[in-house]
Amino acid sequence: MLEVQTKVKRQIEILGLAIDNPQALKDADFAVLFGRDIPTIKRDMQELRGLGIPIHSEKKRGLCVDGRIDQALIRELVLQYIGICNSTSGFDKATRLLVKKKKQEALSTVVALQRCIDSRTIALVDYMKDENDTERGRELHPLIIFSSEGFWRVLAVNDGRIKQYLIDKILSVRATGRRFARVPQEQIDEMFRFSFRSWVGAERHHIRIHLSAVWAARLKPRQMMETQVIRENEDGSVEFEAVVNSLQEVAGWAVSRGSGVTVLEPPELREMVVQIAKGTLANYP
């Protein structure tokens, strides 16, 4: 692991252990734990305080955190930590697939997109819709790079509409030098808040799905999305409610689960499920 990654990983672990420190471990204990000297641990704490984290050492409590840490910062640290710890494992499927397909161009493509995001620069991309259809010079206002369903994607504005593109299908990225208006981060967060699995959009649909006891046992421990509400029935089944931004995506998910998953509302979602199921059955005359 690179030295910078090792340092960041250590600092995040120090913070995580200090938040819950029942053994009252002190900086000397942390020095032994991480195989570093005490001044290094103190510098780590100082850098964490520079991020606005109220971490310090007390005689009786050891390393501790007083006060609440901003949730946005916690999310960032969790993502950093998981990314560092799993950068070479099967967890990072999206990155492995991207590098396998694009090789070193995976890095150049991601860097070019991110620089356009950071500078709010309009990008021209060549995008391969399928093997026989490549669109040249599509104009994008890239907003954020994210991973979903095992693939890296870029959320971008194209022709006034927010869409997502698979990065492994982007053949080239060229910055135009022209700027676009920034989309507020709150608006981007709101799009992801209503994403059922991978689709990010502005639509809003209230859904209600009945799941048998078997599926309920699998679903209840999971937080699939922020807006979900799960109501338990006496027979062990549950009703799952949420607000989503794509009925088509939910319909595909419901059909793939098979028996025991029944859409209660809205009616158009029920009809989508029926049509998808009929289309699947038609493949097996």
GROMACS .gro file of C-alpha atoms in nm:
model
  285
    1MET     CA    1   0.000   0.000   0.000
    2LEU     CA    2   0.133   0.347  -0.086
    3GLU     CA    3   0.265   0.552   0.207
    4VAL     CA    4  -0.002   0.819   0.159
    5GLN     CA    5  -0.276   0.555   0.167
    6THR     CA    6  -0.118   0.397   0.476
    7LYS     CA    7  -0.125   0.733   0.654
    8VAL     CA    8  -0.485   0.809   0.560
    9LYS     CA    9  -0.595   0.458   0.660
   10ARG     CA   10  -0.419   0.493   0.998
   11GLN     CA   11  -0.575   0.832   1.067
   12ILE     CA   12  -0.925   0.710   0.985
   13GLU     CA   13  -0.872   0.405   1.206
   14ILE     CA   14  -0.749   0.625   1.491
   15LEU     CA   15  -1.067   0.830   1.458
   16GLY     CA   16  -1.289   0.522   1.440
   17LEU     CA   17  -1.131   0.372   1.752
   18ALA     CA   18  -1.141   0.706   1.939
   19ILE     CA   19  -1.515   0.747   1.875
   20ASP     CA   20  -1.572   0.425   2.069
   21ASN     CA   21  -1.281   0.374   2.309
   22PRO     CA   22  -1.405   0.167   2.606
   23GLN     CA   23  -1.050   0.063   2.697
   24ALA     CA   24  -0.941   0.428   2.728
   25LEU     CA   25  -0.647   0.371   2.495
   26LYS     CA   26  -0.398   0.659   2.502
   27ASP     CA   27  -0.167   0.793   2.233
   28ALA     CA   28   0.110   0.562   2.359
   29ASP     CA   29  -0.123   0.265   2.314
   30PHE     CA   30  -0.208   0.377   1.961
   31ALA     CA   31   0.164   0.412   1.886
   32VAL     CA   32   0.213   0.045   1.978
   33LEU     CA   33  -0.103  -0.059   1.794
   34PHE     CA   34   0.010   0.100   1.466
   35GLY     CA   35   0.383   0.045   1.505
   36ARG     CA   36   0.459   0.418   1.506
   37ASP     CA   37   0.606   0.659   1.759
   38ILE     CA   38   0.397   0.887   1.981
   39PRO     CA   39   0.483   1.209   1.786
   40THR     CA   40   0.341   1.046   1.470
   41ILE     CA   41   0.013   0.969   1.648
   42LYS     CA   42  -0.001   1.325   1.781
   43ARG     CA   43   0.054   1.460   1.427
   44ASP     CA   44  -0.223   1.235   1.303
   45MET     CA   45  -0.458   1.379   1.565
   46GLN     CA   46  -0.353   1.731   1.473
   47GLU     CA   47  -0.432   1.668   1.106
   48LEU     CA   48  -0.771   1.524   1.201
   49ARG     CA   49  -0.844   1.835   1.406
   50GLY     CA   50  -0.751   2.036   1.099
   51LEU     CA   51  -1.051   1.872   0.929
   52GLY     CA   52  -1.277   2.004   1.206
   53ILE     CA   53  -1.283   1.679   1.405
   54PRO     CA   54  -1.281   1.735   1.785
   55ILE     CA   55  -1.038   1.455   1.872
   56HIS     CA   56  -0.809   1.485   2.174
   57SER     CA   57  -0.653   1.286   2.456
   58GLU     CA   58  -0.777   1.283   2.815
   59LYS     CA   59  -0.608   1.124   3.115
   60LYS     CA   60  -0.902   0.902   3.210
   61ARG     CA   61  -1.076   0.859   2.874
   62GLY     CA   62  -0.772   0.827   2.651
   63LEU     CA   63  -0.824   0.933   2.289
   64CYS     CA   64  -1.182   1.052   2.248
   65VAL     CA   65  -1.409   1.262   2.032
   66ASP     CA   66  -1.628   1.528   2.194
   67GLY     CA   67  -1.919   1.658   1.993
   68ARG     CA   68  -2.073   1.549   1.667
   69ILE     CA   69  -1.884   1.517   1.340
   70ASP     CA   70  -2.047   1.650   1.024
   71GLN     CA   71  -2.224   1.363   0.844
   72ALA     CA   72  -2.090   1.470   0.505
   73LEU     CA   73  -1.735   1.434   0.639
   74ILE     CA   74  -1.815   1.094   0.790
   75ARG     CA   75  -1.952   0.975   0.455
   76GLU     CA   76  -1.634   1.089   0.282
   77LEU     CA   77  -1.412   0.915   0.537
   78VAL     CA   78  -1.611   0.590   0.518
   79LEU     CA   79  -1.582   0.591   0.138
   80GLN     CA   80  -1.209   0.661   0.157
   81TYR     CA   81  -1.151   0.388   0.412
   82ILE     CA   82  -1.351   0.119   0.231
   83GLY     CA   83  -1.185   0.215  -0.098
   84ILE     CA   84  -0.835   0.189   0.048
   85CYS     CA   85  -0.901  -0.140   0.227
   86ASN     CA   86  -1.063  -0.304  -0.074
   87SER     CA   87  -0.870  -0.151  -0.363
   88THR     CA   88  -0.718  -0.486  -0.461
   89SER     CA   89  -1.007  -0.716  -0.368
   90GLY     CA   90  -1.319  -0.842  -0.537
   91PHE     CA   91  -1.514  -0.557  -0.377
   92ASP     CA   92  -1.386  -0.316  -0.639
   93LYS     CA   93  -1.551  -0.496  -0.929
   94ALA     CA   94  -1.629  -0.173  -1.116
   95THR     CA   95  -1.264  -0.065  -1.124
   96ARG     CA   96  -1.136  -0.408  -1.225
   97LEU     CA   97  -1.383  -0.431  -1.512
   98LEU     CA   98  -1.303  -0.078  -1.628
   99VAL     CA   99  -0.927  -0.136  -1.628
  100LYS     CA  100  -0.964  -0.476  -1.794
  101LYS     CA  101  -1.160  -0.323  -2.081
  102LYS     CA  102  -0.979   0.010  -2.127
  103LYS     CA  103  -0.638  -0.071  -1.975
  104GLN     CA  104  -0.433   0.246  -1.918
  105GLU     CA  105  -0.696   0.454  -2.099
  106ALA     CA  106  -0.918   0.388  -1.795
  107LEU     CA  107  -0.706   0.634  -1.597
  108SER     CA  108  -0.684   0.897  -1.872
  109THR     CA  109  -1.061   0.886  -1.926
  110VAL     CA  110  -1.144   0.919  -1.555
  111VAL     CA  111  -0.891   1.200  -1.506
  112ALA     CA  112  -1.020   1.392  -1.810
  113LEU     CA  113  -1.380   1.363  -1.687
  114GLN     CA  114  -1.293   1.461  -1.330
  115ARG     CA  115  -1.096   1.767  -1.444
  116CYS     CA  116  -1.400   1.877  -1.644
  117ILE     CA  117  -1.615   1.822  -1.334
  118ASP     CA  118  -1.381   2.023  -1.112
  119SER     CA  119  -1.352   2.313  -1.357
  120ARG     CA  120  -1.714   2.297  -1.483
  121THR     CA  121  -1.582   2.258  -1.837
  122ILE     CA  122  -1.799   2.122  -2.118
  123ALA     CA  123  -1.662   1.793  -2.254
  124LEU     CA  124  -1.696   1.635  -2.597
  125VAL     CA  125  -1.701   1.256  -2.579
  126ASP     CA  126  -1.711   0.974  -2.829
  127TYR     CA  127  -1.960   0.726  -2.684
  128MET     CA  128  -2.009   0.368  -2.802
  129LYS     CA  129  -2.380   0.287  -2.767
  130ASP     CA  130  -2.314  -0.064  -2.896
  131GLU     CA  131  -2.060  -0.239  -3.116
  132ASN     CA  132  -2.209  -0.093  -3.436
  133ASP     CA  133  -2.313   0.251  -3.314
  134THR     CA  134  -2.067   0.514  -3.188
  135GLU     CA  135  -2.171   0.875  -3.141
  136ARG     CA  136  -1.889   1.122  -3.200
  137GLY     CA  137  -1.858   1.454  -3.022
  138ARG     CA  138  -2.151   1.424  -2.779
  139GLU     CA  139  -2.151   1.738  -2.562
  140LEU     CA  140  -2.166   1.668  -2.190
  141HIS     CA  141  -2.170   1.877  -1.874
  142PRO     CA  142  -2.018   1.614  -1.639
  143LEU     CA  143  -2.138   1.640  -1.278
  144ILE     CA  144  -2.010   1.341  -1.080
  145ILE     CA  145  -1.845   1.003  -1.125
  146PHE     CA  146  -2.007   0.718  -0.931
  147SER     CA  147  -2.015   0.340  -0.913
  148SER     CA  148  -2.339   0.143  -0.940
  149GLU     CA  149  -2.437  -0.210  -1.037
  150GLY     CA  150  -2.072  -0.305  -1.081
  151PHE     CA  151  -1.984  -0.028  -1.329
  152TRP     CA  152  -1.833   0.319  -1.309
  153ARG     CA  153  -2.064   0.584  -1.449
  154VAL     CA  154  -2.063   0.958  -1.503
  155LEU     CA  155  -2.371   1.168  -1.437
  156ALA     CA  156  -2.391   1.448  -1.691
  157VAL     CA  157  -2.623   1.700  -1.854
  158ASN     CA  158  -2.684   1.645  -2.226
  159ASP     CA  159  -2.929   1.855  -2.429
  160GLY     CA  160  -3.076   1.995  -2.108
  161ARG     CA  161  -3.142   1.651  -1.955
  162ILE     CA  162  -2.950   1.475  -1.680
  163LYS     CA  163  -2.833   1.131  -1.793
  164GLN     CA  164  -2.579   0.871  -1.690
  165TYR     CA  165  -2.311   0.714  -1.908
  166LEU     CA  166  -2.102   0.401  -1.861
  167ILE     CA  167  -1.740   0.511  -1.851
  168ASP     CA  168  -1.618   0.191  -2.015
  169LYS     CA  169  -1.819   0.295  -2.324
  170ILE     CA  170  -1.655   0.638  -2.345
  171LEU     CA  171  -1.386   0.615  -2.613
  172SER     CA  172  -1.241   0.965  -2.571
  173VAL     CA  173  -1.288   1.287  -2.373
  174ARG     CA  174  -1.195   1.632  -2.499
  175ALA     CA  175  -1.230   1.945  -2.286
  176THR     CA  176  -1.375   2.235  -2.486
  177GLY     CA  177  -1.264   2.523  -2.266
  178ARG     CA  178  -1.626   2.640  -2.243
  179ARG     CA  179  -1.787   2.648  -1.899
  180PHE     CA  180  -2.128   2.533  -1.782
  181ALA     CA  181  -2.334   2.646  -1.483
  182ARG     CA  182  -2.274   2.443  -1.169
  183VAL     CA  183  -2.555   2.216  -1.054
  184PRO     CA  184  -2.594   2.256  -0.676
  185GLN     CA  185  -2.459   1.959  -0.478
  186GLU     CA  186  -2.790   1.943  -0.293
  187GLN     CA  187  -2.968   1.875  -0.623
  188ILE     CA  188  -2.725   1.595  -0.711
  189ASP     CA  189  -2.764   1.440  -0.365
  190GLU     CA  190  -3.142   1.453  -0.406
  191MET     CA  191  -3.119   1.253  -0.730
  192PHE     CA  192  -2.921   0.976  -0.560
  193ARG     CA  193  -3.156   0.976  -0.263
  194PHE     CA  194  -3.438   0.833  -0.474
  195SER     CA  195  -3.226   0.588  -0.675
  196PHE     CA  196  -3.356   0.232  -0.631
  197ARG     CA  197  -3.053   0.053  -0.773
  198SER     CA  198  -2.861   0.255  -1.030
  199TRP     CA  199  -3.083   0.498  -1.219
  200VAL     CA  200  -3.042   0.864  -1.125
  201GLY     CA  201  -3.315   1.101  -1.243
  202ALA     CA  202  -3.568   1.365  -1.148
  203GLU     CA  203  -3.886   1.153  -1.161
  204ARG     CA  204  -4.066   1.066  -0.836
  205HIS     CA  205  -4.292   0.762  -0.792
  206HIS     CA  206  -4.438   0.620  -0.472
  207ILE     CA  207  -4.422   0.241  -0.474
  208ARG     CA  208  -4.563  -0.028  -0.244
  209ILE     CA  209  -4.456  -0.392  -0.276
  210HIS     CA  210  -4.559  -0.701  -0.079
  211LEU     CA  211  -4.283  -0.950  -0.006
  212SER     CA  212  -4.335  -1.302   0.127
  213ALA     CA  213  -4.175  -1.413   0.453
  214VAL     CA  214  -3.883  -1.566   0.261
  215TRP     CA  215  -3.802  -1.244   0.079
  216ALA     CA  216  -3.875  -1.039   0.392
  217ALA     CA  217  -3.602  -1.225   0.582
  218ARG     CA  218  -3.354  -1.124   0.312
  219LEU     CA  219  -3.474  -0.766   0.280
  220LYS     CA  220  -3.524  -0.654   0.640
  221PRO     CA  221  -3.154  -0.643   0.736
  222ARG     CA  222  -3.079  -0.426   0.431
  223GLN     CA  223  -3.118  -0.054   0.388
  224MET     CA  224  -3.183  -0.049   0.013
  225MET     CA  225  -3.248   0.323   0.000
  226GLU     CA  226  -3.295   0.622   0.225
  227THR     CA  227  -3.668   0.668   0.164
  228GLN     CA  228  -3.775   0.310   0.237
  229VAL     CA  229  -4.035   0.210   0.498
  230ILE     CA  230  -4.088  -0.157   0.588
  231ARG     CA  231  -4.407  -0.269   0.761
  232GLU     CA  232  -4.419  -0.621   0.905
  233ASN     CA  233  -4.727  -0.845   0.886
  234GLU     CA  234  -4.829  -1.117   1.130
  235ASP     CA  235  -4.747  -1.395   0.883
  236GLY     CA  236  -4.385  -1.278   0.851
  237SER     CA  237  -4.435  -1.102   0.519
  238VAL     CA  238  -4.369  -0.730   0.480
  239GLU     CA  239  -4.483  -0.432   0.276
  240PHE     CA  240  -4.201  -0.227   0.131
  241GLU     CA  241  -4.272   0.141   0.054
  242ALA     CA  242  -4.042   0.397  -0.100
  243VAL     CA  243  -4.020   0.691  -0.337
  244VAL     CA  244  -3.813   0.607  -0.646
  245ASN     CA  245  -3.711   0.780  -0.965
  246SER     CA  246  -3.760   0.491  -1.210
  247LEU     CA  247  -4.053   0.249  -1.229
  248GLN     CA  248  -3.886   0.053  -1.508
  249GLU     CA  249  -3.592  -0.028  -1.284
  250VAL     CA  250  -3.819  -0.145  -1.000
  251ALA     CA  251  -4.023  -0.355  -1.242
  252GLY     CA  252  -3.713  -0.535  -1.365
  253TRP     CA  253  -3.606  -0.599  -1.006
  254ALA     CA  254  -3.950  -0.736  -0.911
  255VAL     CA  255  -3.962  -0.975  -1.207
  256SER     CA  256  -3.610  -1.102  -1.138
  257ARG     CA  257  -3.716  -1.199  -0.784
  258GLY     CA  258  -3.994  -1.426  -0.911
  259SER     CA  259  -4.250  -1.576  -0.675
  260GLY     CA  260  -4.320  -1.395  -0.349
  261VAL     CA  261  -4.281  -1.036  -0.473
  262THR     CA  262  -4.610  -0.861  -0.559
  263VAL     CA  263  -4.647  -0.499  -0.665
  264LEU     CA  264  -4.938  -0.332  -0.485
  265GLU     CA  265  -4.905   0.017  -0.631
  266PRO     CA  266  -4.892   0.214  -0.850
  267PRO     CA  267  -5.100   0.042  -1.120
  268GLU     CA  268  -4.856   0.137  -1.396
  269LEU     CA  269  -4.577  -0.046  -1.212
  270ARG     CA  270  -4.795  -0.358  -1.189
  271GLU     CA  271  -4.855  -0.339  -1.564
  272MET     CA  272  -4.482  -0.300  -1.633
  273VAL     CA  273  -4.411  -0.614  -1.429
  274VAL     CA  274  -4.675  -0.811  -1.617
  275GLN     CA  275  -4.541  -0.700  -1.957
  276ILE     CA  276  -4.181  -0.782  -1.867
  277ALA     CA  277  -4.284  -1.124  -1.734
  278LYS     CA  278  -4.484  -1.198  -2.050
  279GLY     CA  279  -4.190  -1.097  -2.266
  280THR     CA  280  -3.961  -1.327  -2.070
  281LEU     CA  281  -4.203  -1.620  -2.098
  282ALA     CA  282  -4.231  -1.562  -2.474
  283ASN     CA  283  -3.867  -1.669  -2.501
  284TYR     CA  284  -3.964  -2.017  -2.384
  285PRO     CA  285  -4.249  -2.141  -2.610
   0.00000   0.00000   0.00000
